[in-house]
GROMACS .gro file of C-alpha atoms in nm:
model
  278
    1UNK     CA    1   6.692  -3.240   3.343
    2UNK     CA    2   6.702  -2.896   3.159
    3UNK     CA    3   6.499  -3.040   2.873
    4UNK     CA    4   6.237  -3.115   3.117
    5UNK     CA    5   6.247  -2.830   3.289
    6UNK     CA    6   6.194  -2.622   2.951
    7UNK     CA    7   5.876  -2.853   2.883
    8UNK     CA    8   5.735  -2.796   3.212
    9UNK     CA    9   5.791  -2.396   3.151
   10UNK     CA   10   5.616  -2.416   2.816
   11UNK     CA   11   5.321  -2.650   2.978
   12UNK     CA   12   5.302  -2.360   3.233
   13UNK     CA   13   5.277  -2.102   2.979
   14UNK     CA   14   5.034  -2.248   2.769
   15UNK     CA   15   4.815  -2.299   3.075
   16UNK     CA   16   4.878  -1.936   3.175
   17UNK     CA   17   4.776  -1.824   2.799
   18UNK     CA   18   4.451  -2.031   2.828
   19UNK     CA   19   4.352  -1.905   3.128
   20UNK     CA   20   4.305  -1.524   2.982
   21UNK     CA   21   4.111  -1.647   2.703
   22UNK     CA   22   3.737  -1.565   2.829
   23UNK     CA   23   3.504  -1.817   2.795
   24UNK     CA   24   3.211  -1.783   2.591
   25UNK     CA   25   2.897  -1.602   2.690
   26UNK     CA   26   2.630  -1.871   2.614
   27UNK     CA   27   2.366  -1.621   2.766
   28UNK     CA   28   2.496  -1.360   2.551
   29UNK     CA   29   2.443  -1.629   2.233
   30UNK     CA   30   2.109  -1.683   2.349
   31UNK     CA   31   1.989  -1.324   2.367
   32UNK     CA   32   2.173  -1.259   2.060
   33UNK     CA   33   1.937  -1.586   1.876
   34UNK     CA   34   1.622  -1.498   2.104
   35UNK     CA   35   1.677  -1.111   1.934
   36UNK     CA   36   1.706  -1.290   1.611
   37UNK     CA   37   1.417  -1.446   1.628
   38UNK     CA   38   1.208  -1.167   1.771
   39UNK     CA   39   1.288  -0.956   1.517
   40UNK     CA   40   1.203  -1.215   1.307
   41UNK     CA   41   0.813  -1.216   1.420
   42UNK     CA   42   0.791  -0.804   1.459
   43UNK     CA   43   0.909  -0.797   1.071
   44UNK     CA   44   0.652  -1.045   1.008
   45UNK     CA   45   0.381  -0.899   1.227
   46UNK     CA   46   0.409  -0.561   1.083
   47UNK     CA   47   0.397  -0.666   0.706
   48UNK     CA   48   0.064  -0.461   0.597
   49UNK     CA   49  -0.200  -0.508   0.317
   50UNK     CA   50  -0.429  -0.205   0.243
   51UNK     CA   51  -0.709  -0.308   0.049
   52UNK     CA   52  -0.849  -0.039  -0.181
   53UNK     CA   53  -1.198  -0.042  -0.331
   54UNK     CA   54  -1.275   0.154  -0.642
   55UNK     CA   55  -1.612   0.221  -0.817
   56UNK     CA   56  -1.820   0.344  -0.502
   57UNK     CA   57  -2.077   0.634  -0.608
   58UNK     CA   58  -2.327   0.511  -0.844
   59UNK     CA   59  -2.481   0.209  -0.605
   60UNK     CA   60  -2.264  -0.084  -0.776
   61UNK     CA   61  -2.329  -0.468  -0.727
   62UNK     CA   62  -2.136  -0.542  -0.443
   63UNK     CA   63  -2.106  -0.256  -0.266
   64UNK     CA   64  -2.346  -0.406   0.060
   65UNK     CA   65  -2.103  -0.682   0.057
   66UNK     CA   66  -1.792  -0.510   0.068
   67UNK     CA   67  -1.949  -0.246   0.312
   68UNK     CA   68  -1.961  -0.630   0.522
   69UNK     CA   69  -1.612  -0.703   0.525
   70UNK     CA   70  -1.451  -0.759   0.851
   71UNK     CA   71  -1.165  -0.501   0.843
   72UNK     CA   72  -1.147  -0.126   0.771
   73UNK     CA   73  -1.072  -0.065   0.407
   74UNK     CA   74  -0.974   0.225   0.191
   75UNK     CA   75  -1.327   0.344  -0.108
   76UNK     CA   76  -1.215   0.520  -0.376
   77UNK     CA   77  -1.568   0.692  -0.462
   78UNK     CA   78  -1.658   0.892  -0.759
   79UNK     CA   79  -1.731   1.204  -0.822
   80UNK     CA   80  -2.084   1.348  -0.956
   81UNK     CA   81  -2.286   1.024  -0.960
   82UNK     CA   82  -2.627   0.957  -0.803
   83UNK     CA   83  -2.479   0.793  -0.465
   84UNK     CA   84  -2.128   0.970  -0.399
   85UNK     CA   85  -2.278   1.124  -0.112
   86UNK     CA   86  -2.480   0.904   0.032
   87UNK     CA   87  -2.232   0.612  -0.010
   88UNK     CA   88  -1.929   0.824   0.100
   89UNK     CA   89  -2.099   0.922   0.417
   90UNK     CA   90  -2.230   0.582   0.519
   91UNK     CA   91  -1.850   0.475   0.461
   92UNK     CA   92  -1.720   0.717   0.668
   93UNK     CA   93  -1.960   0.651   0.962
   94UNK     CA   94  -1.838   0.260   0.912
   95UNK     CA   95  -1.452   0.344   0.982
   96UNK     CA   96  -1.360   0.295   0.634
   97UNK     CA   97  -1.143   0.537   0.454
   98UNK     CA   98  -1.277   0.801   0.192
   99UNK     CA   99  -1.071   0.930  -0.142
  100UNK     CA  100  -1.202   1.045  -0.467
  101UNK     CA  101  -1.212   0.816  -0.715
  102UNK     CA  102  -1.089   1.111  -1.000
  103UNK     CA  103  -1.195   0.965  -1.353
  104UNK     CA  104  -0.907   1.004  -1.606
  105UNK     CA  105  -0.824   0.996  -1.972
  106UNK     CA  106  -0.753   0.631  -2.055
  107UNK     CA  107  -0.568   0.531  -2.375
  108UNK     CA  108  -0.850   0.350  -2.538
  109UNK     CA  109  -1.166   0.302  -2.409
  110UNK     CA  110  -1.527   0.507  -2.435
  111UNK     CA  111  -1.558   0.841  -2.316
  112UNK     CA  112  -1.860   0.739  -2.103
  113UNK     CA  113  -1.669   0.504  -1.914
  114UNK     CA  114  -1.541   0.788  -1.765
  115UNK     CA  115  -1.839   0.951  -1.565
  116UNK     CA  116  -1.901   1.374  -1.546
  117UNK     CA  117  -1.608   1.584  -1.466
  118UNK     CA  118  -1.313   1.322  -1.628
  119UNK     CA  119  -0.959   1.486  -1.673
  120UNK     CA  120  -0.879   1.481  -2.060
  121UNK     CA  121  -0.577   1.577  -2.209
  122UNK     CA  122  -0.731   1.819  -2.454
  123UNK     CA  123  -0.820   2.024  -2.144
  124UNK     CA  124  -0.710   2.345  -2.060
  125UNK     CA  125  -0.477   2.408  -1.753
  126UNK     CA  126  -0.775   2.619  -1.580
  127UNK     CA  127  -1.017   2.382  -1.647
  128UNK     CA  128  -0.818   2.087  -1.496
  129UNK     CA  129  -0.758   2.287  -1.212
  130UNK     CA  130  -1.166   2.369  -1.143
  131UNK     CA  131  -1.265   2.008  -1.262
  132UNK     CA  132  -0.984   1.866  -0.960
  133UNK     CA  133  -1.103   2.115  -0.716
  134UNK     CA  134  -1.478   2.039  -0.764
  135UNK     CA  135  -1.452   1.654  -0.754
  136UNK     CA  136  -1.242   1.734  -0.407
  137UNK     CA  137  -1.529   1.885  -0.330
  138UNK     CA  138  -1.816   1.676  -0.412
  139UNK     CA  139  -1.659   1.351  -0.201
  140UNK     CA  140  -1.729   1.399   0.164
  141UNK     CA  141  -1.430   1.329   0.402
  142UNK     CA  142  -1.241   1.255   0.117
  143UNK     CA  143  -0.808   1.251   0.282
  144UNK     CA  144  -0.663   1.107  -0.053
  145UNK     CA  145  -0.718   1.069  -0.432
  146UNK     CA  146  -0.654   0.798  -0.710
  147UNK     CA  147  -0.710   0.773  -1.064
  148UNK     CA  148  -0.985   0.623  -1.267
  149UNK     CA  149  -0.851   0.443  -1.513
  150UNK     CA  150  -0.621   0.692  -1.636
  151UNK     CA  151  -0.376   0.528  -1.855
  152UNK     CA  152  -0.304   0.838  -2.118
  153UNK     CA  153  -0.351   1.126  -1.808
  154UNK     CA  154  -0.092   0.991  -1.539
  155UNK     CA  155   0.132   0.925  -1.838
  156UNK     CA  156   0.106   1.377  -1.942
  157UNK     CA  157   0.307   1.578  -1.738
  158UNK     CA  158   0.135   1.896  -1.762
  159UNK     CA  159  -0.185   1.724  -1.655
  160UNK     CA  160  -0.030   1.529  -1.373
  161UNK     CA  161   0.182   1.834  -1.242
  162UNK     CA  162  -0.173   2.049  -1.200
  163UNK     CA  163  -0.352   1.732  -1.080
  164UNK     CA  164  -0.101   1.718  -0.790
  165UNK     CA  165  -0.049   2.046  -0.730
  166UNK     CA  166  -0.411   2.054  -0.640
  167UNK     CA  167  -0.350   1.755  -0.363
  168UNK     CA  168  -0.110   1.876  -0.177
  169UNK     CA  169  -0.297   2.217  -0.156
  170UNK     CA  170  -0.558   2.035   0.026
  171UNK     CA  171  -0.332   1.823   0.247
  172UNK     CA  172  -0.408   1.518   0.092
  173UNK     CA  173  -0.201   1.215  -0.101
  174UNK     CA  174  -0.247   1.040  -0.383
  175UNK     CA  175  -0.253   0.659  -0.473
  176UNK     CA  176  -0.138   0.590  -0.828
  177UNK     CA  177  -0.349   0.322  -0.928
  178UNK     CA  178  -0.066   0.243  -1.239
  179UNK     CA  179  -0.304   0.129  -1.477
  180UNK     CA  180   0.055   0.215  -1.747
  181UNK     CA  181   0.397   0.161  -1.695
  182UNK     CA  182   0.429   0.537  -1.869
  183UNK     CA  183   0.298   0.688  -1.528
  184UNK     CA  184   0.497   1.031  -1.437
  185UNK     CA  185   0.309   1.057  -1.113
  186UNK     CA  186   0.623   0.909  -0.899
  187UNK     CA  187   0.853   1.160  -1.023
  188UNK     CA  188   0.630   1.470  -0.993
  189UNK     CA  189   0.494   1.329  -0.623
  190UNK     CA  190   0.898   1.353  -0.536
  191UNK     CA  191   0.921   1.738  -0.663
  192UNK     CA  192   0.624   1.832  -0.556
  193UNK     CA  193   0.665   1.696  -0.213
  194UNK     CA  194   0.286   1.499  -0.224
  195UNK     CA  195   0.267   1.182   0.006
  196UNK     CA  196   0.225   0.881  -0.291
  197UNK     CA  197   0.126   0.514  -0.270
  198UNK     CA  198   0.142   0.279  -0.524
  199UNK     CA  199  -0.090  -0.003  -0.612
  200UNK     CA  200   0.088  -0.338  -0.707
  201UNK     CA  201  -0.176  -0.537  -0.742
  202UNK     CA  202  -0.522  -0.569  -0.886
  203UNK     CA  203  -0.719  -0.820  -0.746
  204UNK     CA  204  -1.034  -0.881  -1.023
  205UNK     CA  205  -0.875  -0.741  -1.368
  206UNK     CA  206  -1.072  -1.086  -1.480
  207UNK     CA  207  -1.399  -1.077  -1.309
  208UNK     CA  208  -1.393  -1.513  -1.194
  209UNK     CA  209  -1.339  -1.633  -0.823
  210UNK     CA  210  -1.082  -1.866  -0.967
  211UNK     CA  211  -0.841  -1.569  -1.100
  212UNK     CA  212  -0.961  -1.334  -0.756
  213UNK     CA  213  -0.822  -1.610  -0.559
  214UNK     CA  214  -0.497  -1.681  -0.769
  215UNK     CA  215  -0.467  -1.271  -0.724
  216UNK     CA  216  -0.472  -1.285  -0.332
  217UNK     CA  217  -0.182  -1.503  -0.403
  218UNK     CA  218   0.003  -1.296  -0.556
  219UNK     CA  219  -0.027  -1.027  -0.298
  220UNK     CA  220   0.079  -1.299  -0.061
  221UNK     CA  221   0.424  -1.379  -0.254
  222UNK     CA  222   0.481  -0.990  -0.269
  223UNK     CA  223   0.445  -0.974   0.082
  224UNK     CA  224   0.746  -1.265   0.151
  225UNK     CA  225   1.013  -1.021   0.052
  226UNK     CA  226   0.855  -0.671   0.111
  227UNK     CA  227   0.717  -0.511   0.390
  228UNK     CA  228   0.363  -0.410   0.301
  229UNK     CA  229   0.139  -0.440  -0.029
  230UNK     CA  230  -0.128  -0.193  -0.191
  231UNK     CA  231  -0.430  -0.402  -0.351
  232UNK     CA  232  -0.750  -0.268  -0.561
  233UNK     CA  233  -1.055  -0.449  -0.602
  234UNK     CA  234  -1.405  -0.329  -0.725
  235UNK     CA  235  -1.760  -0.231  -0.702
  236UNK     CA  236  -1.974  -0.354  -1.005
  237UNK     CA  237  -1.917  -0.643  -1.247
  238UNK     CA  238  -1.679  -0.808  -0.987
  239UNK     CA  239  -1.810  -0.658  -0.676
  240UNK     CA  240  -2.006  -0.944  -0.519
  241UNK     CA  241  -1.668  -1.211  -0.603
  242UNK     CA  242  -1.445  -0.985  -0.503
  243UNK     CA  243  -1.654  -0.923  -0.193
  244UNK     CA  244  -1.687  -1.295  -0.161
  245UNK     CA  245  -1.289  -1.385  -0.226
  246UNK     CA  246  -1.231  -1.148   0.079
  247UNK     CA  247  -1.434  -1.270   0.314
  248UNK     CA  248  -1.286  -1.609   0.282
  249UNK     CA  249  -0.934  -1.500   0.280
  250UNK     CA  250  -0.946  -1.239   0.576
  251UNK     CA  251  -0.946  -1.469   0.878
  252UNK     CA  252  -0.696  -1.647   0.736
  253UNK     CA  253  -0.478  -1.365   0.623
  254UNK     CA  254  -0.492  -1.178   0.957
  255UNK     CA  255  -0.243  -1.448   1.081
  256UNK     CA  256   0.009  -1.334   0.902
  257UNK     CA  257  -0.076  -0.953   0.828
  258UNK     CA  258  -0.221  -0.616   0.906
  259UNK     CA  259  -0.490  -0.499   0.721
  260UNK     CA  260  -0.481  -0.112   0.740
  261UNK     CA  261  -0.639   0.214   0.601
  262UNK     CA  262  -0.397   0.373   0.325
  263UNK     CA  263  -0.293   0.673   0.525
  264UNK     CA  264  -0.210   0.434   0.802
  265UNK     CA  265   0.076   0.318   0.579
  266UNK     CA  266   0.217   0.652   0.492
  267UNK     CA  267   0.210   0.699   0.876
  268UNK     CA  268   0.425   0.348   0.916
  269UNK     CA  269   0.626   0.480   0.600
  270UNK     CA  270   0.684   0.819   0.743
  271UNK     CA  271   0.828   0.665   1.090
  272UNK     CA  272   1.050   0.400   0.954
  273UNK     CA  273   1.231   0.664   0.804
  274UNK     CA  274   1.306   0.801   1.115
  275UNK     CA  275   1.652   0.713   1.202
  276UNK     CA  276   1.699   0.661   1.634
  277UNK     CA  277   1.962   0.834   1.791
  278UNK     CA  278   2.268   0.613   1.957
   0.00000   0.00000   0.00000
């Protein structure tokens, strides 16, 4: 009798014990997975791709075509030639995105591949400093600067500190094109406090559809584990592919991408470092 007595007092318990154990919120599971997932699609949906244009200036093959393309792009235009003007105007007044195209000491190459007003190393500290300032000044509606080729230049200190010195006195940032591993420009952007973007890929280094197309790949794989992706392209020998690659792979991209301005991702940059209060 007492041995069943003691089983029915530790069925009773048990029972007792269950019955405070709360049962699980399924709702709560499924906004937890439905959060999930939604965060899932915003990461996706913001992943950006600015596409950056170099050569403009000097009337280049391909520069009506890319002037086509259906999204608003970044021109890097050059300094001193026959069309920066005209071409940087006509940009503007098409939503695109103006910088100056600054042409820059490359480790080999010919000087003349440079165009007027090129930053050597053999210059002086004042004359970097006027040469900056007038190629600033000869690029209407010009927010932001990259380099010209530029391989030995972004790779000198001295030159580089004066360079950027120069852009954040006029408000604007710089994109370093990284045509060398050498480049000093992230570390002087940091101390001096000037807003920097980095290209990571180039699109038409080999001027065939065939490699232009294996390129947007490339950009596409980056974009699967980062967040956004800086791409160059050009004007001139490659212009009218490049052009041509684009307009093939935009509708299709804009699936799975935004395609913005370059200062529109130091904007996105600049508020996801924004942390929320609790």
């Amino acid at each position: 009798m007492r041995r069943n007595k003691g089983r029915f007092v530790l069925m009773l318990t048990l029972l007792l014990l269950l019955s405070m154990v709360p049962e699980p919120d399924v709702g709560h599971a499924d906004k937890w997975l439905t959060s999930r997932a939604d965060a899932g699609k915003v990461r996706q949906s913001e992943r950006q791709v600015a596409v950056v244009i170099d050569d403009f200036g000097n009337g280049m093959d391909g520069t009506n075509e890319m002037m086509e393309l259906p999204i608003h792009f970044t021109a890097a235009v050059m300094p001193f030639m026959p069309t920066t003007r005209q071409e940087a105007e006509l940009l503007h007044k098409r939503g695109h995105e103006v910088i100056v195209h600054l042409p820059m000491e490359p480790v080999r190459g010919k000087p003349e591949w440079l165009g007027p007003g090129a930053i050597t190393t053999n210059l002086s500290d004042k004359e970097i400093r006027k040469r900056v300032e007038a190629a600033i000044n000869d690029v209407p509606h010009a927010s932001g600067m990259n380099n010209h080729m530029g391989s030995k230049a972004t790779a000198d200190e001295r030159v580089m500190r004066i360079v950027l010195s120069v852009v954040k006195e006029h408000g604007m940032f710089f994109l370093d094109s990284r045509t060398t591993y050498k480049t000093v420009v992230p570390k002087l952007a940091a101390e001096l406090g000037v807003e920097l973007l980095s290209n990571q890929v180039f699109l038409d280094d080999i001027y065939t559809m065939a490699h232009i197309a294996r390129q947007v790949g490339v950009m596409s794989k980056h974009l699967e584990s980062n967040p956004s992706c800086v791409v160059i392209g050009h004007v001139g020998p490659p212009g009218k592919k490049t052009a041509a690659v684009l307009k093939e792979s935009i509708p299709r991209l804009k699936h799975q991408v935004s395609f913005v301005r370059l200062s529109e991702m130091l904007v996105s940059s600049a508020e996801k470092d924004i942390v929320p209060h609790s």
